[in-house]
XYZ file of C-alpha atoms in Angstrom:
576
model
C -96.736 125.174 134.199
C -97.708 122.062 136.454
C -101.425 123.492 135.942
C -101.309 123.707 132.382
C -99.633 120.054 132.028
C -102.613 118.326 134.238
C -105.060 120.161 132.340
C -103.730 118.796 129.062
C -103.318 115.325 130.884
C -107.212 115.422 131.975
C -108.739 116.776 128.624
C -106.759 114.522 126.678
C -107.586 111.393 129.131
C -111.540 112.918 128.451
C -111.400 112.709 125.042
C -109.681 109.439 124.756
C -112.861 107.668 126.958
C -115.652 110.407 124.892
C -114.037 110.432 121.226
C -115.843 106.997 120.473
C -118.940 108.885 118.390
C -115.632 109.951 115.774
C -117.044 108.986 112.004
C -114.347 108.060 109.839
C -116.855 107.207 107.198
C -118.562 103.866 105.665
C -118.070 101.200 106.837
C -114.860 101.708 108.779
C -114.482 101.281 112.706
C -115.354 103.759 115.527
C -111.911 104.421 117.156
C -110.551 106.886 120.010
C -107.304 108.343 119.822
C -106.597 105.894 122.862
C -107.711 103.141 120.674
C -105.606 104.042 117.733
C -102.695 103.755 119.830
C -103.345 100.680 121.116
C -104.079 99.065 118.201
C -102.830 95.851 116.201
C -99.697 96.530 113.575
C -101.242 96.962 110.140
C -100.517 94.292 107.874
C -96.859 94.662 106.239
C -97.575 94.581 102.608
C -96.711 96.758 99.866
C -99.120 99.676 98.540
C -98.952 101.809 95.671
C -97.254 103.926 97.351
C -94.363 101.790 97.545
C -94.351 101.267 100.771
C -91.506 98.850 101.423
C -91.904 95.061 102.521
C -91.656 94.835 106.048
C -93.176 98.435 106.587
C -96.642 99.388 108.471
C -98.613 100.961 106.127
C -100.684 103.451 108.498
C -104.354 102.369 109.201
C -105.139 106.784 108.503
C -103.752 105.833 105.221
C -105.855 102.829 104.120
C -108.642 104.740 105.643
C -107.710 108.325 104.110
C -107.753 106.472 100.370
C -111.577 105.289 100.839
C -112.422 108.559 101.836
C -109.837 111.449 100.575
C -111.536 114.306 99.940
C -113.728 113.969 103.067
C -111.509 112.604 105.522
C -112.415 113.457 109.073
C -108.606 114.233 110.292
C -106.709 114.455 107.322
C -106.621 117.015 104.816
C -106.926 116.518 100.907
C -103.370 118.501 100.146
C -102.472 116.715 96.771
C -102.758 119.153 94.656
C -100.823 121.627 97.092
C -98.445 123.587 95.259
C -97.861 125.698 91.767
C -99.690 124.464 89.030
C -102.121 122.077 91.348
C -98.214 120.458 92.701
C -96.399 120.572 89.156
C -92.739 118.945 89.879
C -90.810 121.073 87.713
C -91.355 125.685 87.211
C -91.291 126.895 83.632
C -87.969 128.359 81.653
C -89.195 131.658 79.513
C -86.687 132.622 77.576
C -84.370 135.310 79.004
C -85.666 138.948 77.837
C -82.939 140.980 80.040
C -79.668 141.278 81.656
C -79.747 143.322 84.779
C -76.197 144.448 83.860
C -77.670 146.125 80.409
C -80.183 148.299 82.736
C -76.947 149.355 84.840
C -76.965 146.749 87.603
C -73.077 146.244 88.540
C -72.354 143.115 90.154
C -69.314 144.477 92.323
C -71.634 145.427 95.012
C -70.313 149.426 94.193
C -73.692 150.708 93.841
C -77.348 150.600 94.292
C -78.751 147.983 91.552
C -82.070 148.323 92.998
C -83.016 150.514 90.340
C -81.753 148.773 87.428
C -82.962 145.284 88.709
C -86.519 146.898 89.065
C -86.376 148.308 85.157
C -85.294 145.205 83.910
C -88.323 143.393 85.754
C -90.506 146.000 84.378
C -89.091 145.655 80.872
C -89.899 142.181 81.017
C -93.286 142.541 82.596
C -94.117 145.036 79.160
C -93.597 142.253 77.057
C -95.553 139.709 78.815
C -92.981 138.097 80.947
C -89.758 136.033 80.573
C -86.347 135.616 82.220
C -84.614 138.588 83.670
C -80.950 137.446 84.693
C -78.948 137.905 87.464
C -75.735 137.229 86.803
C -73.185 135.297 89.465
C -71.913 138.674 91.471
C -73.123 140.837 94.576
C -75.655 143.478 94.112
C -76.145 145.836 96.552
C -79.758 146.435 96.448
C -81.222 150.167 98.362
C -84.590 149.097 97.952
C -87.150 146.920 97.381
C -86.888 144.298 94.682
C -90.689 143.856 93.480
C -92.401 141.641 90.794
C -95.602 142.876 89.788
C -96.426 141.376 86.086
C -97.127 138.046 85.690
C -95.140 135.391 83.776
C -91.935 137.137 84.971
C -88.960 134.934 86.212
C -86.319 137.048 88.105
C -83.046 134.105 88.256
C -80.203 134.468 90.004
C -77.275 131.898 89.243
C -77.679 129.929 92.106
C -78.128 131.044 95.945
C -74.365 129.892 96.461
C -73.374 132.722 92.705
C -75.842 135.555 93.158
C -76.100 137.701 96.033
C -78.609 140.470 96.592
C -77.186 142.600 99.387
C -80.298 144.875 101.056
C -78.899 147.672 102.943
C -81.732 149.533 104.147
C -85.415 148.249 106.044
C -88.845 148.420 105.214
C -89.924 151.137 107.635
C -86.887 153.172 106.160
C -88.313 152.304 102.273
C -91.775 152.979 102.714
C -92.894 154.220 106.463
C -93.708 152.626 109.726
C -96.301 150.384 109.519
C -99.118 150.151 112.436
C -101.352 147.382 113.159
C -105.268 147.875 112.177
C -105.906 146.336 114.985
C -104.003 149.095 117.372
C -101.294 149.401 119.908
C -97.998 150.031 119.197
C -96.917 146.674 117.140
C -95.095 146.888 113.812
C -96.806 144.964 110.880
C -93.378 144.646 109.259
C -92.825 142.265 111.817
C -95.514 139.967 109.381
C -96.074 141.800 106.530
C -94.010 142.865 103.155
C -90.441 142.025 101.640
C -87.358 143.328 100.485
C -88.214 140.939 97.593
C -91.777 141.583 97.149
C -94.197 139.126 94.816
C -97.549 141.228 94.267
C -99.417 142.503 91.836
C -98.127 146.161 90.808
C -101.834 147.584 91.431
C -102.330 145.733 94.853
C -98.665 147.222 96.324
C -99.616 150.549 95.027
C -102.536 150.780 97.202
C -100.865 148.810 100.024
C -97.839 151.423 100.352
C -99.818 154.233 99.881
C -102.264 153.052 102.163
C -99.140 152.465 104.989
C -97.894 155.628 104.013
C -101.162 157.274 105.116
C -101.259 155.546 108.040
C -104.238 154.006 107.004
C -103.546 150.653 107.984
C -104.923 148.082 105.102
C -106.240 144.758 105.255
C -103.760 142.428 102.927
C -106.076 139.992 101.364
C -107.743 139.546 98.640
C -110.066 142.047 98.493
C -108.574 145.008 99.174
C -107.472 147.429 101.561
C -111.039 147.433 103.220
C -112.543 144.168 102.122
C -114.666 145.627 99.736
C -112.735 145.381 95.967
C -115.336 142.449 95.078
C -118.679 141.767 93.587
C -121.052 138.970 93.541
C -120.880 136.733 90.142
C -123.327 133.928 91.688
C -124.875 132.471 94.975
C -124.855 128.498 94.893
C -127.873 127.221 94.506
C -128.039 124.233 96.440
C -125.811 123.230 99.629
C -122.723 121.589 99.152
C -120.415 119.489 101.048
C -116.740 119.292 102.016
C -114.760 117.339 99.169
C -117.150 117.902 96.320
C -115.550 119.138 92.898
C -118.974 120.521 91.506
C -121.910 122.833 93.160
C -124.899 124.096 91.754
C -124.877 127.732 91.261
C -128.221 130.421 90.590
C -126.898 131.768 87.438
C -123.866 130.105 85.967
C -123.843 133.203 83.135
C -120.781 135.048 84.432
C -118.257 132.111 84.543
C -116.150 131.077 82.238
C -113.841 127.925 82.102
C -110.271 129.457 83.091
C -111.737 131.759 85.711
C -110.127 133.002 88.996
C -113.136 133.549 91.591
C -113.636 133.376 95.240
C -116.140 131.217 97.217
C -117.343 133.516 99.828
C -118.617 131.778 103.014
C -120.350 134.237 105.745
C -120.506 133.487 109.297
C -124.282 133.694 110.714
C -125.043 135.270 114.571
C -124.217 132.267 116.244
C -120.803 131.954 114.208
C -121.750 128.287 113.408
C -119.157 128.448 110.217
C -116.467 128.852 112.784
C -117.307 126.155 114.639
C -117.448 124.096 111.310
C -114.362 125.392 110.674
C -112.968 123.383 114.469
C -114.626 120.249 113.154
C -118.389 120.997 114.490
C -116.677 119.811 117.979
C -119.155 119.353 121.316
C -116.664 122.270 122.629
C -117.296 124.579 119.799
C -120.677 125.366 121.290
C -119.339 126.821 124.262
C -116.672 128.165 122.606
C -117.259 132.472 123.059
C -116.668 133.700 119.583
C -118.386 137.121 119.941
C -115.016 138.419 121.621
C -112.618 137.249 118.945
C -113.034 140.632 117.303
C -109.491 139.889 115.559
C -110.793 136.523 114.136
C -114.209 137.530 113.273
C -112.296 140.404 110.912
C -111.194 137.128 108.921
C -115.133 136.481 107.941
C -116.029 136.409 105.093
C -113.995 133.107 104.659
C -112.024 133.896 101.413
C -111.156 130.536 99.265
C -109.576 131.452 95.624
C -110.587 128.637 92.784
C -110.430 128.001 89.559
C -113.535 127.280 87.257
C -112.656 124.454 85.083
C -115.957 123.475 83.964
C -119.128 125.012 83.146
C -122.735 123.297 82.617
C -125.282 125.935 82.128
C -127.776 123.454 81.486
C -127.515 121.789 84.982
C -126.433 125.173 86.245
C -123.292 123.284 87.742
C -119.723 124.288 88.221
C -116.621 122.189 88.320
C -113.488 123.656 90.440
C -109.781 122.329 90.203
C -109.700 121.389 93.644
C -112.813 119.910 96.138
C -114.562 122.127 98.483
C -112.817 122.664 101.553
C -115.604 122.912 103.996
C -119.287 122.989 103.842
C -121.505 125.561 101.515
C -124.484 125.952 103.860
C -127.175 128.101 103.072
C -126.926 130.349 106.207
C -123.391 130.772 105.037
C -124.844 132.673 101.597
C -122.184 131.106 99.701
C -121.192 132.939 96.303
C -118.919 133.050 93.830
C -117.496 136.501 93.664
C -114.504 138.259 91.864
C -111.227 139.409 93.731
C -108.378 142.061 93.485
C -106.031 140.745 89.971
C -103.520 138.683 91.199
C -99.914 137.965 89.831
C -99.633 134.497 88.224
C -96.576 132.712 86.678
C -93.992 134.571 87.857
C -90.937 133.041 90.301
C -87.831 133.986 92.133
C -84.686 131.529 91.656
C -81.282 131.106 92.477
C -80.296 133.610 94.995
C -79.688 134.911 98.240
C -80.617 137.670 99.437
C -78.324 138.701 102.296
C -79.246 141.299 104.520
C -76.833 143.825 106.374
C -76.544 142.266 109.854
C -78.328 144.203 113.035
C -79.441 142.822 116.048
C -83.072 141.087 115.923
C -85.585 143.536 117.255
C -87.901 143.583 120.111
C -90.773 141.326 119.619
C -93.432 142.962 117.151
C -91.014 145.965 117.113
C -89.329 144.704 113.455
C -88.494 147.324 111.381
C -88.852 145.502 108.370
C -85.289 143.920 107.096
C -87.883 140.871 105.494
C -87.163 138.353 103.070
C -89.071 137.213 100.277
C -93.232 138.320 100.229
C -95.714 136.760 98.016
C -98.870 137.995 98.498
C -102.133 138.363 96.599
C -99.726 135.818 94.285
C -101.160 132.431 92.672
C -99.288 129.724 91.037
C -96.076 131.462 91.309
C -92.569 129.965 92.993
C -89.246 130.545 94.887
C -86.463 127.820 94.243
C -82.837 127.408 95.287
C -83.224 131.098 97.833
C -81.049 131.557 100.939
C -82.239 134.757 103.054
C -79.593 135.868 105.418
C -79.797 138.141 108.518
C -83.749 138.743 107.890
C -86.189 139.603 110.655
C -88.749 137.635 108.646
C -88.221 134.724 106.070
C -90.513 134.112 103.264
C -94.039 135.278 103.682
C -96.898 134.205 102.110
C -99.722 136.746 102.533
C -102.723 136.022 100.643
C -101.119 133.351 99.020
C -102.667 131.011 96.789
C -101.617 127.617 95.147
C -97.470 128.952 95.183
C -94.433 126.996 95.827
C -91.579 127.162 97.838
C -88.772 125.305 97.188
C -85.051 124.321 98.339
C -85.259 127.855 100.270
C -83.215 128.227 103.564
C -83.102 131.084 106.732
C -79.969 131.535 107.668
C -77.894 134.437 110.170
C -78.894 136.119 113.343
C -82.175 134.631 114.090
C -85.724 135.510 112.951
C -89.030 136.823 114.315
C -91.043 134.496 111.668
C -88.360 132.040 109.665
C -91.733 131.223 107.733
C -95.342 132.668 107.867
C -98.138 131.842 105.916
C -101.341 134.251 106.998
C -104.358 136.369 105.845
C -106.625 133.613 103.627
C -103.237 131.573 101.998
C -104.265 128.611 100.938
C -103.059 125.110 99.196
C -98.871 126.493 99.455
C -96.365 124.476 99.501
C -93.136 124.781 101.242
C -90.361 122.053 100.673
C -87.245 121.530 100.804
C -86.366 123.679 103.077
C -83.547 124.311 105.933
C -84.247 126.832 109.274
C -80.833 126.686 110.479
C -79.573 127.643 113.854
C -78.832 130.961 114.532
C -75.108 132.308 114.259
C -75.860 134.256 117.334
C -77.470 134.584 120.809
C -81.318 135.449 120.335
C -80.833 139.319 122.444
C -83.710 139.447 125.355
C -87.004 140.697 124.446
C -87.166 138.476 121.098
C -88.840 135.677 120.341
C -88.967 132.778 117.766
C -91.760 131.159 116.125
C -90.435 128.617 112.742
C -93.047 127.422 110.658
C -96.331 129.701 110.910
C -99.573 129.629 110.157
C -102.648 131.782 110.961
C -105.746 133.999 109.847
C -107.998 131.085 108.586
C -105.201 129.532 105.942
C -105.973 126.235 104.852
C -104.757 123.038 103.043
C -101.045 124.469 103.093
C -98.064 121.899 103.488
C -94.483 121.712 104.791
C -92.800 119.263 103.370
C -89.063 117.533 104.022
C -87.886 120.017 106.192
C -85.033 120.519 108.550
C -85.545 122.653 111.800
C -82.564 123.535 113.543
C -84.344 125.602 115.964
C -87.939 126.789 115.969
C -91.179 125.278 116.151
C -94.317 124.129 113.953
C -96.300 127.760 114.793
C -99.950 127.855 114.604
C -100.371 131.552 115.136
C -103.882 131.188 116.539
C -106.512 132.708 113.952
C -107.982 129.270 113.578
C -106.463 127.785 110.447
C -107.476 124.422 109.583
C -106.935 121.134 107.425
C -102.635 121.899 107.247
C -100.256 119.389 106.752
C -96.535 119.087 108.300
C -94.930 116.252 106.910
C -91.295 114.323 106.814
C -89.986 117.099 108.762
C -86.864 116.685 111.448
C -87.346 120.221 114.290
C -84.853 120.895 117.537
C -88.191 121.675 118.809
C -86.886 125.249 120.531
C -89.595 128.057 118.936
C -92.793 128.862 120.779
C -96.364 129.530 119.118
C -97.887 133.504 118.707
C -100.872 134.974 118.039
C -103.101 137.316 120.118
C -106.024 136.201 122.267
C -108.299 137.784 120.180
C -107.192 135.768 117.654
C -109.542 133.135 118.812
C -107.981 129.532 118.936
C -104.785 127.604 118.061
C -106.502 125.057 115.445
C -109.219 124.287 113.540
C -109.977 120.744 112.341
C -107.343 118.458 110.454
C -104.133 119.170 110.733
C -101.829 116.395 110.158
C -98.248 116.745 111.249
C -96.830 113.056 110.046
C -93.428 111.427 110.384
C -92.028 113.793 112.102
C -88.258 113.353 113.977
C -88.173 115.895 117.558
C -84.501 115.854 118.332
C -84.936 117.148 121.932
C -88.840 115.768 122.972
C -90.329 118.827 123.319
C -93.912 118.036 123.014
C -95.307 121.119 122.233
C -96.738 122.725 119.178
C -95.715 119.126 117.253
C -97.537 116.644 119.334
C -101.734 117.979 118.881
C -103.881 115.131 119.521
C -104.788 116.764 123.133
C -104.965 120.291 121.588
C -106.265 120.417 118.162
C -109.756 118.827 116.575
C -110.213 116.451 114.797
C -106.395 116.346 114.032
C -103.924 113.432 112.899
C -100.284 112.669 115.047
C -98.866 110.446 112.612
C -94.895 108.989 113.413
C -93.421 111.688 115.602
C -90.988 110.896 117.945
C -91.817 110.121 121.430
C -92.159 113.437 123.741
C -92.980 114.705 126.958
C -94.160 117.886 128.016
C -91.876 121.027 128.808
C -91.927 124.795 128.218
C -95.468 124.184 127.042
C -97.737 127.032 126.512
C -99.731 125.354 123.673
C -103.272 124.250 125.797
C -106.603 123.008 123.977
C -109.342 126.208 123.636
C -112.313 123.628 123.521
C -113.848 121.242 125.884
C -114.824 118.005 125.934
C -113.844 114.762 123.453
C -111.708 116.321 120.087
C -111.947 112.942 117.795
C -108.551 113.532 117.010
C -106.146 110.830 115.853
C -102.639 109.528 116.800
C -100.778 106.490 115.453
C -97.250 104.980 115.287
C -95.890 107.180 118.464
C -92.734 106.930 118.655
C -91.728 105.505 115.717
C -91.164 107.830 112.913
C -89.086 105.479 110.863
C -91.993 102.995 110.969
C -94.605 104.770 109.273
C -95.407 104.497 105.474
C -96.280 106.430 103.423
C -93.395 108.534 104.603
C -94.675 111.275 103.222
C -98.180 112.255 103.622
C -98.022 115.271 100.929
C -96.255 112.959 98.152
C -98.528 109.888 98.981
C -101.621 111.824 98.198
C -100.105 113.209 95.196
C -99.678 109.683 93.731
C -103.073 108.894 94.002
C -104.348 111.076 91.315
């Protein structure tokens, strides 16, 4: 461990004398991470973000709102979220009782079935309400959404109860990994409440079944449920809203495409993707065979503009990286997702076993949304669960005022496979009710497989950590957030590294100064530590994978309380 500390001690001393060349943009200053600490208190004066008199407003900040969709260590995240960050979810009207398809809410019998017809009724006639009355259900399978537009709502997590009695691999099979050995992908994959589109889980499970282990994402089982609609015409840059495409004639305003980005032989889009670092160069990618399965780079968009004159395309969010040529970008179509449709108001409390071996889960998951966009959870407890809430494939979907709770879990939250632009807030990991058995591990809040532009937002971490699960996601944001730093990170080596460029983790309250996994400026690119507590280094396992200066970022150490905008998520928000 001694080793591991002095390396991190000499890289980050390195980068703090060779970050100098870091370009924050016109006109502002050349500054190390070393500098940044050291530097003069901003001037106390109020912004629009309300920053209080007598409050630093961060230097990042005033630098991030010149610049904020091109920011070199911070992220663009304000329109994170449902609905591009919409405060408030939709109210259909209520279109079934669960009780009138025979759900009892004694807990007598299996409601499974009758919850699951009332969801389908309601998906028939284009969505609405289906109600949950207060009560426990006793649910013998899984609870799945599949239509869009359809809100299943509980009374409240502290009035409706879903009690799951039985596990994934018991439901639908055991589930390999398509990458072999003898891991479980329950252990990251699927839920006893499930969020995906009915075609999409029909393949899935009978793809599991057969033992024919699918990719998640969103294009398919084998990456190959797509076709081209248009190559871009011209290059593009990080943070632009508009490209120029070939033929603009198969878009439409209102569409759901993907920009397709293609790494070339010398895997130069990964090293874009870790900030174009020095140490990217001599980074080996060829035996990141895990990684490498994650190109193409998959971003879901939205067209909201067409110009077929110009042959230019507007998108309801900026680019987040580079269109190069030798990437072939494209705009191409992907496997139907579910839209509109939530989960509210309950918990869904699993019958209690012991945690399982690590990557050995069996399954007994929370709440999945994948292949999902713009859809929600609010006011959800999940009890006893090897996995929390999942976001697989995720795009533009909220979680909110959601909580793990019970015996302790393998991944409390995971976000993985191409999610991008979630939101999690709100939101309670709480300490475990009882001793973590040997052989298990803890992450907290995850995050792998090339996801980008997700936040966490006003959280409390009673145990855990901030997880980045190695598959080199980039430009996240951890914000407001108060962690008994006590998780460690995953991910496999060929995985490929920890972090690619800009992640932010600001104002941010360790309760035992752990450093790891929440203090990055020695470990990840181009990154931004923003108001965490002051830390030191113990049980670390979290090292940096390149060499040589990282132009990250690190201001207002040690004071949490002293940096403004609080909240990095919610500032940006209010600037649009």
């Amino acid at each position: 461990m001694g080793t591991e500390i002095d390396r991190r001690r000499l890289l980050g001393g390195a980068m703090g004398l060779a970050a100098g060349a870091t370009l924050l943009g016109a006109g502002a200053p050349l500054l190390t991470a070393t500098d940044a600490a050291a530097a003069a208190p901003a001037p106390r004066t109020p912004d629009a973000t309300g920053t209080p008199g007598g409050a630093r407003t961060s230097a990042l900040w005033r630098e991030f709102r010149a610049h904020p969709y091109a920011h070199p260590q911070i992220p663009y995240v304000g329109r994170a979220g449902y609905l591009g960050g919409r405060t408030s979810f939709p109210r259909p009207p209520v279109v079934a009782d669960v009780r009138d398809f025979g759900a009892r809410p004694d807990g007598s019998a299996d409601a499974a079935p009758a919850i699951n017809r009332a969801i389908a009724a309601a998906g028939r006639r284009g969505g609405g309400t289906v109600l949950v009355p207060p009560g426990t259900y006793r649910v013998d399978d899984v609870i799945r959404l599949g239509h869009d537009n359809v809100v299943l709502r509980g009374a409240g997590s502290g009035r409706t109860t879903l009690h799951a009695t039985r596990n994934l691999t018991e439901l639908i099979g055991p589930y390999g990994s398509r990458y072999g050995g003898d891991k479980s992908s329950w252990s990251w994959a699927g839920g006893l409440i499930w969020v995906c589109p009915d075609a999409r889980w029909r393949t899935l499970t009978d793809a599991i079944r057969a033992r024919a282990w699918p990719f998640e994402g969103w294009t398919g089982d084998r990456r190959d449920e797509w076709r081209t609609l248009t190559g871009l015409a011209a290059p593009a840059r990080r943070g632009d809203w508009s490209v120029t495409v070939e033929d603009p004639s198969a878009l439409r305003r209102g569409d759901r495409v993907l920009l397709q980005l293609t790494d070339d032989e010398s895997h130069s889009l990964l090293a874009h993707m870790a900030g174009d670092v020095e140490g990217a160069a001599d980074y080996v990618w060829t035996d990141k065979t895990k990684l490498t399965s994650y190109v193409p780079y998959e971003w879901p968009c939205r067209v909201v503009a067409v110009d077929r004159l110009r042959r230019r395309v507007t998108l309801d969010r900026p680019l987040p990286l580079d269109a190069r040529p030798a990437w072939q970008p494209r705009f191409t179509t992907l496997v139907r997702p579910v839209t509109g449709s939530g989960v509210e108001g309950i918990t869904l409390d699993v019958v209690e076993t012991p945690q399982a071996q690590h990557l050995l889960d069996k399954g007994y998951n929370g709440v999945a949304l994948q292949c999902a966009w713009d859809c929600w959870v609010d006011d959800v407890t999940v009890n006893n669960v090897d996995n929390g809430f999942l976001l697989v494939a995720a795009k533009a979907c909220t979680l909110r005022r959601t909580r793990v709770t019970g015996r302790g879990s393998h991944h409390p939250y995971c976000c993985r496979e191409g999610s991008h632009d979630n939101l999690v807030e709100d939101f309670v990991l709480a300490q475990r009710t009882v001793p973590a058995p040997e052989g298990t591990q803890l992450h907290g809040i995850n995050v792998e497989g090339l996801s980008s532009y997700n936040v966490w937002s006003r959280g409390r971490m009673e145990m855990g950590t901030f997880d980045t699960h190695r598959g080199m996601p980039f430009a996240n944001v951890r914000t407001e957030i108060t962690v008994d730093n006590t998780g460690s990170h995953g991910g496999d080596a060929s995985a490929g590294p920890l972090y690619g460029a800009r992640f932010a983790h600001w104002n941010v309250t360790v309760t035992n100064q752990r450093a790891g996994c929440v203090r990055i400026d020695d470990i990840a690119p181009y990154s931004a530590t923003v108001g965490i507590s002051q830390v030191r280094p113990f049980g670390q396992i979290d090292v940096p994978d390149f060499t040589g200066p990282l132009h990250s970022r690190i201001e207002s150490y040690g004071h949490p309380e002293a940096v403004h905008p609080r909240n990095l998520y919610e500032a940006q928000r209010a600037l649009r």
